Tab-separated table of C-alpha atoms and ligand atoms in Angstrom:
chain	number	residue	atom	x	y	z
A	1220	MET	CA	16.252	-24.048	7.381
A	1221	LYS	CA	16.951	-20.613	5.949
A	1222	THR	CA	18.419	-17.532	7.578
A	1223	VAL	CA	15.777	-14.805	7.272
A	1224	LEU	CA	16.143	-11.134	8.162
A	1225	VAL	CA	12.813	-9.620	9.281
A	1226	ILE	CA	12.773	-5.810	9.391
A	1227	GLY	CA	9.941	-4.259	11.406
A	1228	SER	CA	9.667	-7.441	13.464
A	1229	THR	CA	8.019	-5.739	16.452
A	1230	GLY	CA	5.193	-4.193	14.423
A	1231	SER	CA	1.799	-5.787	13.826
A	1232	VAL	CA	2.717	-7.049	10.345
A	1233	GLY	CA	6.220	-8.001	11.505
A	1234	LYS	CA	4.710	-10.211	14.214
A	1235	ALA	CA	2.364	-11.693	11.595
A	1236	ALA	CA	5.331	-12.485	9.333
A	1237	LEU	CA	7.154	-14.196	12.208
A	1238	THR	CA	4.252	-16.640	12.655
A	1239	GLY	CA	4.982	-18.001	9.168
A	1240	LEU	CA	8.747	-18.228	9.578
A	1241	SER	CA	9.094	-20.412	12.673
A	1242	GLU	CA	10.980	-23.143	10.753
A	1243	HIS	CA	13.773	-20.715	9.964
A	1244	LYS	CA	16.612	-18.984	11.759
A	1245	VAL	CA	15.227	-15.450	12.041
A	1246	ILE	CA	17.263	-12.286	12.605
A	1247	THR	CA	15.081	-9.374	13.702
A	1248	ALA	CA	15.500	-5.630	13.239
A	1249	ASN	CA	13.501	-2.483	13.822
A	1250	ARG	CA	14.145	1.233	14.087
A	1251	SER	CA	14.651	1.446	17.859
A	1252	GLY	CA	16.486	-1.855	18.350
A	1253	GLU	CA	14.133	-2.538	21.290
A	1254	SER	CA	12.987	-6.178	21.453
A	1255	ALA	CA	14.932	-6.898	18.242
A	1256	ASP	CA	18.417	-8.208	17.429
A	1257	HIS	CA	19.443	-5.043	15.554
A	1258	ALA	CA	18.471	-1.417	14.978
A	1259	VAL	CA	18.111	-0.143	11.405
A	1260	ASP	CA	16.479	2.758	9.603
A	1261	ILE	CA	15.240	1.701	6.151
A	1262	THR	CA	15.161	5.336	5.033
A	1263	SER	CA	18.964	5.447	5.370
A	1264	GLU	CA	21.232	3.575	2.960
A	1265	THR	CA	24.095	3.942	5.445
A	1266	SER	CA	22.069	2.338	8.219
A	1267	LEU	CA	20.995	-0.555	5.962
A	1268	LYS	CA	24.579	-1.137	4.783
A	1269	ALA	CA	25.791	-1.198	8.396
A	1270	LEU	CA	23.121	-3.780	9.278
A	1271	PHE	CA	23.966	-6.075	6.351
A	1272	ASP	CA	27.714	-5.714	7.023
A	1273	THR	CA	27.047	-6.792	10.633
A	1274	ILE	CA	24.833	-9.797	9.906
A	1275	GLY	CA	26.464	-10.953	6.631
A	1276	LYS	CA	24.723	-13.226	4.119
A	1277	VAL	CA	21.073	-14.204	4.532
A	1278	ASP	CA	18.779	-16.409	2.439
A	1279	ALA	CA	15.768	-14.099	2.629
A	1280	VAL	CA	14.904	-10.554	3.595
A	1281	VAL	CA	11.382	-9.735	4.766
A	1282	ASN	CA	10.533	-6.053	5.145
A	1283	THR	CA	7.304	-5.134	6.935
A	1284	VAL	CA	8.136	-1.447	7.459
A	1285	GLY	CA	6.205	1.236	5.615
A	1286	PHE	CA	5.359	4.353	7.594
A	1287	CYS	CA	2.307	6.208	6.250
A	1288	GLU	CA	0.717	9.573	6.951
A	1289	TYR	CA	-3.084	9.782	6.791
A	1290	ALA	CA	-4.982	12.868	5.564
A	1291	THR	CA	-7.139	13.898	2.637
A	1292	PHE	CA	-5.293	14.748	-0.591
A	1293	HIS	CA	-5.956	18.467	-0.146
A	1294	GLU	CA	-4.760	18.459	3.473
A	1295	MET	CA	-1.686	16.293	2.936
A	1296	THR	CA	1.454	18.414	3.085
A	1297	ASP	CA	4.560	17.982	0.981
A	1298	GLN	CA	6.356	16.851	4.145
A	1299	GLN	CA	3.702	14.186	4.847
A	1300	TRP	CA	3.961	12.871	1.272
A	1301	ARG	CA	7.739	12.742	1.504
A	1302	ALA	CA	7.700	10.942	4.882
A	1303	THR	CA	5.389	8.284	3.410
A	1304	ILE	CA	7.290	7.940	0.126
A	1305	ASP	CA	10.675	7.886	1.930
A	1306	SER	CA	9.561	4.931	4.047
A	1307	LYS	CA	6.979	2.835	2.208
A	1308	LEU	CA	8.403	3.306	-1.308
A	1309	ILE	CA	12.044	4.440	-1.325
A	1310	GLY	CA	12.812	2.781	2.039
A	1311	GLN	CA	11.612	-0.581	0.742
A	1312	MET	CA	13.490	-0.061	-2.543
A	1313	ASN	CA	16.614	0.723	-0.455
A	1314	VAL	CA	16.227	-2.618	1.322
A	1315	VAL	CA	16.377	-4.362	-2.066
A	1316	ARG	CA	19.106	-2.170	-3.582
A	1317	VAL	CA	21.438	-2.367	-0.583
A	1318	GLY	CA	20.476	-5.922	0.382
A	1319	THR	CA	20.867	-7.645	-2.992
A	1320	GLU	CA	24.584	-8.404	-2.636
A	1321	TYR	CA	23.986	-9.917	0.827
A	1322	VAL	CA	21.291	-12.408	-0.242
A	1323	THR	CA	22.458	-15.874	-1.232
A	1324	ASP	CA	21.819	-17.262	-4.742
A	1325	GLY	CA	18.145	-18.152	-5.213
A	1326	GLY	CA	17.186	-16.151	-2.127
A	1327	SER	CA	14.294	-13.732	-1.826
A	1328	PHE	CA	12.945	-10.360	-0.806
A	1329	THR	CA	9.404	-9.949	0.511
A	1330	LEU	CA	7.977	-6.434	0.856
A	1331	ILE	CA	4.728	-4.965	2.226
A	1332	SER	CA	1.899	-3.010	0.561
A	1333	GLY	CA	-1.717	-3.036	1.806
A	1334	ILE	CA	-5.294	-3.527	0.620
A	1335	LEU	CA	-5.984	0.219	0.394
A	1336	SER	CA	-4.146	0.223	-2.962
A	1337	VAL	CA	-7.145	-1.604	-4.450
A	1338	LYS	CA	-9.912	-0.717	-1.953
A	1339	PRO	CA	-9.545	3.027	-1.327
A	1340	ILE	CA	-10.867	4.704	1.819
A	1341	PRO	CA	-10.818	8.358	2.943
A	1342	TYR	CA	-7.541	9.752	4.357
A	1343	ALA	CA	-5.416	6.869	3.027
A	1344	ILE	CA	-4.261	8.316	-0.291
A	1345	ALA	CA	-0.548	8.233	0.621
A	1346	ASP	CA	-0.743	4.641	1.887
A	1347	ALA	CA	-2.715	3.574	-1.209
A	1348	THR	CA	-0.420	5.357	-3.664
A	1349	THR	CA	2.824	4.017	-2.194
A	1350	SER	CA	1.327	0.518	-1.822
A	1351	GLY	CA	0.457	0.513	-5.515
A	1352	ALA	CA	3.906	1.836	-6.405
A	1353	ILE	CA	5.830	-0.784	-4.422
A	1354	GLU	CA	3.777	-3.528	-6.094
A	1355	THR	CA	4.667	-2.142	-9.539
A	1356	PHE	CA	8.313	-1.885	-8.459
A	1357	ALA	CA	8.399	-5.547	-7.399
A	1358	LYS	CA	6.681	-6.785	-10.577
A	1359	CYS	CA	9.225	-4.900	-12.716
A	1360	VAL	CA	12.430	-5.404	-10.728
A	1361	ALA	CA	11.759	-9.163	-10.600
A	1362	PHE	CA	13.020	-9.243	-14.227
A	1363	GLU	CA	16.288	-7.565	-13.208
A	1364	MET	CA	17.163	-9.618	-10.122
A	1365	PRO	CA	20.527	-11.394	-10.404
A	1366	ARG	CA	21.472	-14.971	-9.360
A	1367	GLY	CA	17.898	-16.283	-9.295
A	1368	LEU	CA	16.855	-13.893	-6.520
A	1369	ARG	CA	13.075	-13.565	-6.149
A	1370	ILE	CA	10.915	-10.679	-4.970
A	1371	ASN	CA	7.255	-10.563	-3.911
A	1372	VAL	CA	4.918	-8.188	-2.081
A	1373	ILE	CA	2.361	-9.130	0.565
A	1374	ASN	CA	-0.866	-7.137	0.302
A	1375	PRO	CA	-2.952	-7.818	3.426
A	1376	THR	CA	-6.240	-6.348	4.451
A	1377	VAL	CA	-6.399	-5.024	8.010
A	1378	LEU	CA	-5.187	-7.503	10.628
A	1379	ALA	CA	-7.580	-8.565	13.370
A	1380	GLU	CA	-4.825	-7.508	15.778
A	1381	SER	CA	-4.854	-3.957	14.301
A	1382	TRP	CA	-8.636	-3.536	14.164
A	1383	ASP	CA	-8.631	-1.326	17.275
A	1384	VAL	CA	-6.314	1.130	15.500
A	1385	TYR	CA	-7.726	1.116	11.936
A	1386	GLY	CA	-11.228	-0.365	12.288
A	1387	GLU	CA	-13.005	2.970	12.616
A	1388	MET	CA	-11.425	4.150	9.340
A	1389	MET	CA	-12.451	0.954	7.560
A	1390	PRO	CA	-16.201	0.335	7.821
A	1391	GLY	CA	-17.276	-2.723	5.825
A	1392	PHE	CA	-13.832	-4.339	5.887
A	1393	GLN	CA	-13.381	-7.798	7.356
A	1394	PRO	CA	-10.112	-8.179	9.298
A	1395	VAL	CA	-7.965	-11.305	8.899
A	1396	PRO	CA	-5.958	-13.085	11.598
A	1397	SER	CA	-2.221	-12.427	11.575
A	1398	THR	CA	-1.524	-16.161	11.182
A	1399	LEU	CA	-3.166	-16.045	7.729
A	1400	VAL	CA	-0.905	-13.153	6.764
A	1401	GLY	CA	2.027	-15.175	8.140
A	1402	LYS	CA	1.182	-17.922	5.631
A	1403	ALA	CA	1.590	-15.463	2.761
A	1404	PHE	CA	5.059	-14.486	4.019
A	1405	GLN	CA	5.870	-18.207	4.304
A	1406	ARG	CA	4.683	-18.787	0.713
A	1407	SER	CA	6.917	-15.995	-0.540
A	1408	VAL	CA	10.014	-17.095	1.420
A	1409	ASP	CA	9.650	-20.871	0.955
A	1410	GLY	CA	8.077	-20.988	-2.519
A	1411	PHE	CA	9.484	-20.340	-5.996
A	1412	ILE	CA	7.251	-17.490	-7.132
A	1413	SER	CA	8.630	-14.067	-8.045
A	1414	GLY	CA	7.203	-10.714	-9.150
A	1415	GLN	CA	3.919	-11.571	-7.432
A	1416	VAL	CA	1.552	-9.679	-5.163
A	1417	LEU	CA	0.149	-12.058	-2.542
A	1418	THR	CA	-3.194	-10.609	-1.489
A	1419	VAL	CA	-4.615	-11.672	1.872
A	1420	ASP	CA	-8.224	-10.508	2.032
A	1421	ALA	CA	-11.355	-11.876	3.625
B	2139	NAP	N1	-1.468	-3.457	10.564
B	2139	NAP	C1	-2.267	-3.787	9.560
B	2139	NAP	O1	-3.424	-4.239	9.736
B	2139	NAP	C2	-1.772	-3.642	8.141
B	2139	NAP	C3	-2.506	-4.220	7.101
B	2139	NAP	C4	-2.061	-4.076	5.796
B	2139	NAP	C5	-0.882	-3.384	5.536
B	2139	NAP	N2	-0.198	-2.822	6.577
B	2139	NAP	C6	1.044	-2.089	6.256
B	2139	NAP	O2	2.117	-2.722	6.907
B	2139	NAP	C7	3.126	-1.757	7.228
B	2139	NAP	C8	3.492	-1.924	8.697
B	2139	NAP	O3	2.328	-1.677	9.459
B	2139	NAP	P1	2.237	-2.135	10.998
B	2139	NAP	O4	0.803	-2.002	11.366
B	2139	NAP	O5	2.953	-3.422	11.204
B	2139	NAP	O6	3.079	-0.955	11.706
B	2139	NAP	P2	3.531	-0.873	13.236
B	2139	NAP	O7	2.770	-1.854	14.051
B	2139	NAP	O8	3.477	0.579	13.583
B	2139	NAP	O9	5.064	-1.355	13.232
B	2139	NAP	C9	6.055	-0.640	12.573
B	2139	NAP	C10	7.367	-1.424	12.674
B	2139	NAP	O10	8.309	-0.848	11.769
B	2139	NAP	C11	9.449	-0.372	12.499
B	2139	NAP	N3	9.903	0.844	11.820
B	2139	NAP	C12	9.223	2.000	11.639
B	2139	NAP	N4	9.958	2.847	10.892
B	2139	NAP	C13	11.128	2.210	10.616
B	2139	NAP	C14	12.280	2.551	9.880
B	2139	NAP	N5	12.424	3.748	9.273
B	2139	NAP	N6	13.285	1.645	9.782
B	2139	NAP	C15	13.183	0.431	10.401
B	2139	NAP	N7	12.115	0.054	11.105
B	2139	NAP	C16	11.092	0.931	11.208
B	2139	NAP	C17	8.980	-0.160	13.903
B	2139	NAP	O11	10.098	-0.197	14.767
B	2139	NAP	P3	10.120	0.691	16.132
B	2139	NAP	O12	8.924	0.229	16.937
B	2139	NAP	O13	11.428	0.363	16.765
B	2139	NAP	O14	9.980	2.120	15.680
B	2139	NAP	C18	8.021	-1.370	14.063
B	2139	NAP	O15	8.769	-2.548	14.266
B	2139	NAP	C19	2.524	-0.383	6.883
B	2139	NAP	O16	3.015	0.038	5.642
B	2139	NAP	C20	1.029	-0.654	6.785
B	2139	NAP	O17	0.382	0.203	5.881
B	2139	NAP	C21	-0.599	-2.943	7.853
């Protein structure tokens, strides 16, 4: 049994990740602290440091947080780009940078991207761009991780549980059940792979 920190545990992807981690001792966190063990803001190094100082060492960190703004490229404001980049790219990189010293030898990080990085749709340019960037980050930083630490990214298509929210934007996409996405998180946490993007598509 491992101790696994799941950030964004109350979101759709966070709940999916939890389905794959039931064998482990899970510590949950989200921004509000509601229905989670801890509150944290991944866009703040100070907040992340405070969380890790409170919980101490863990064997794995799973981040499912990545806020995205949706608009066409020509409508997207500088502020909307920065909000997306601050969360889905720099926020996730913060989790790794701040969290590294708190993860036990041979432990792992698992981050989130999304299928729109390889299957573009209208209005999702910020999601797609930051998803692609976090995948490149993970592939590269895997070579720099100390003490046998591993890092992977889960790239799911739309969850069946999120179809009501995103389905209209995604004609022709086939949603997948969250339990299938949970398996990918399990494979990242319990396996030995590193620097990989685990795609979950139908
Ligand atoms: N849903 C899908 O079908 C799907 C498919 C592929 C990829 N994705 C990607 O997965 C990511 C998460 O999507 P989701 O649908 O799970 O979102 P969601 O349902 O809106 O959940 C967001 C979660 O993240 C937390 N959160 C938000 N901002 C935070 C911050 N700055 N620091 C810490 N926690 C924060 C929220 O906590 P509070 O509730 O307390 O604010 C909540 O737990 C996104 O990047 C999305 O593009 C989603």
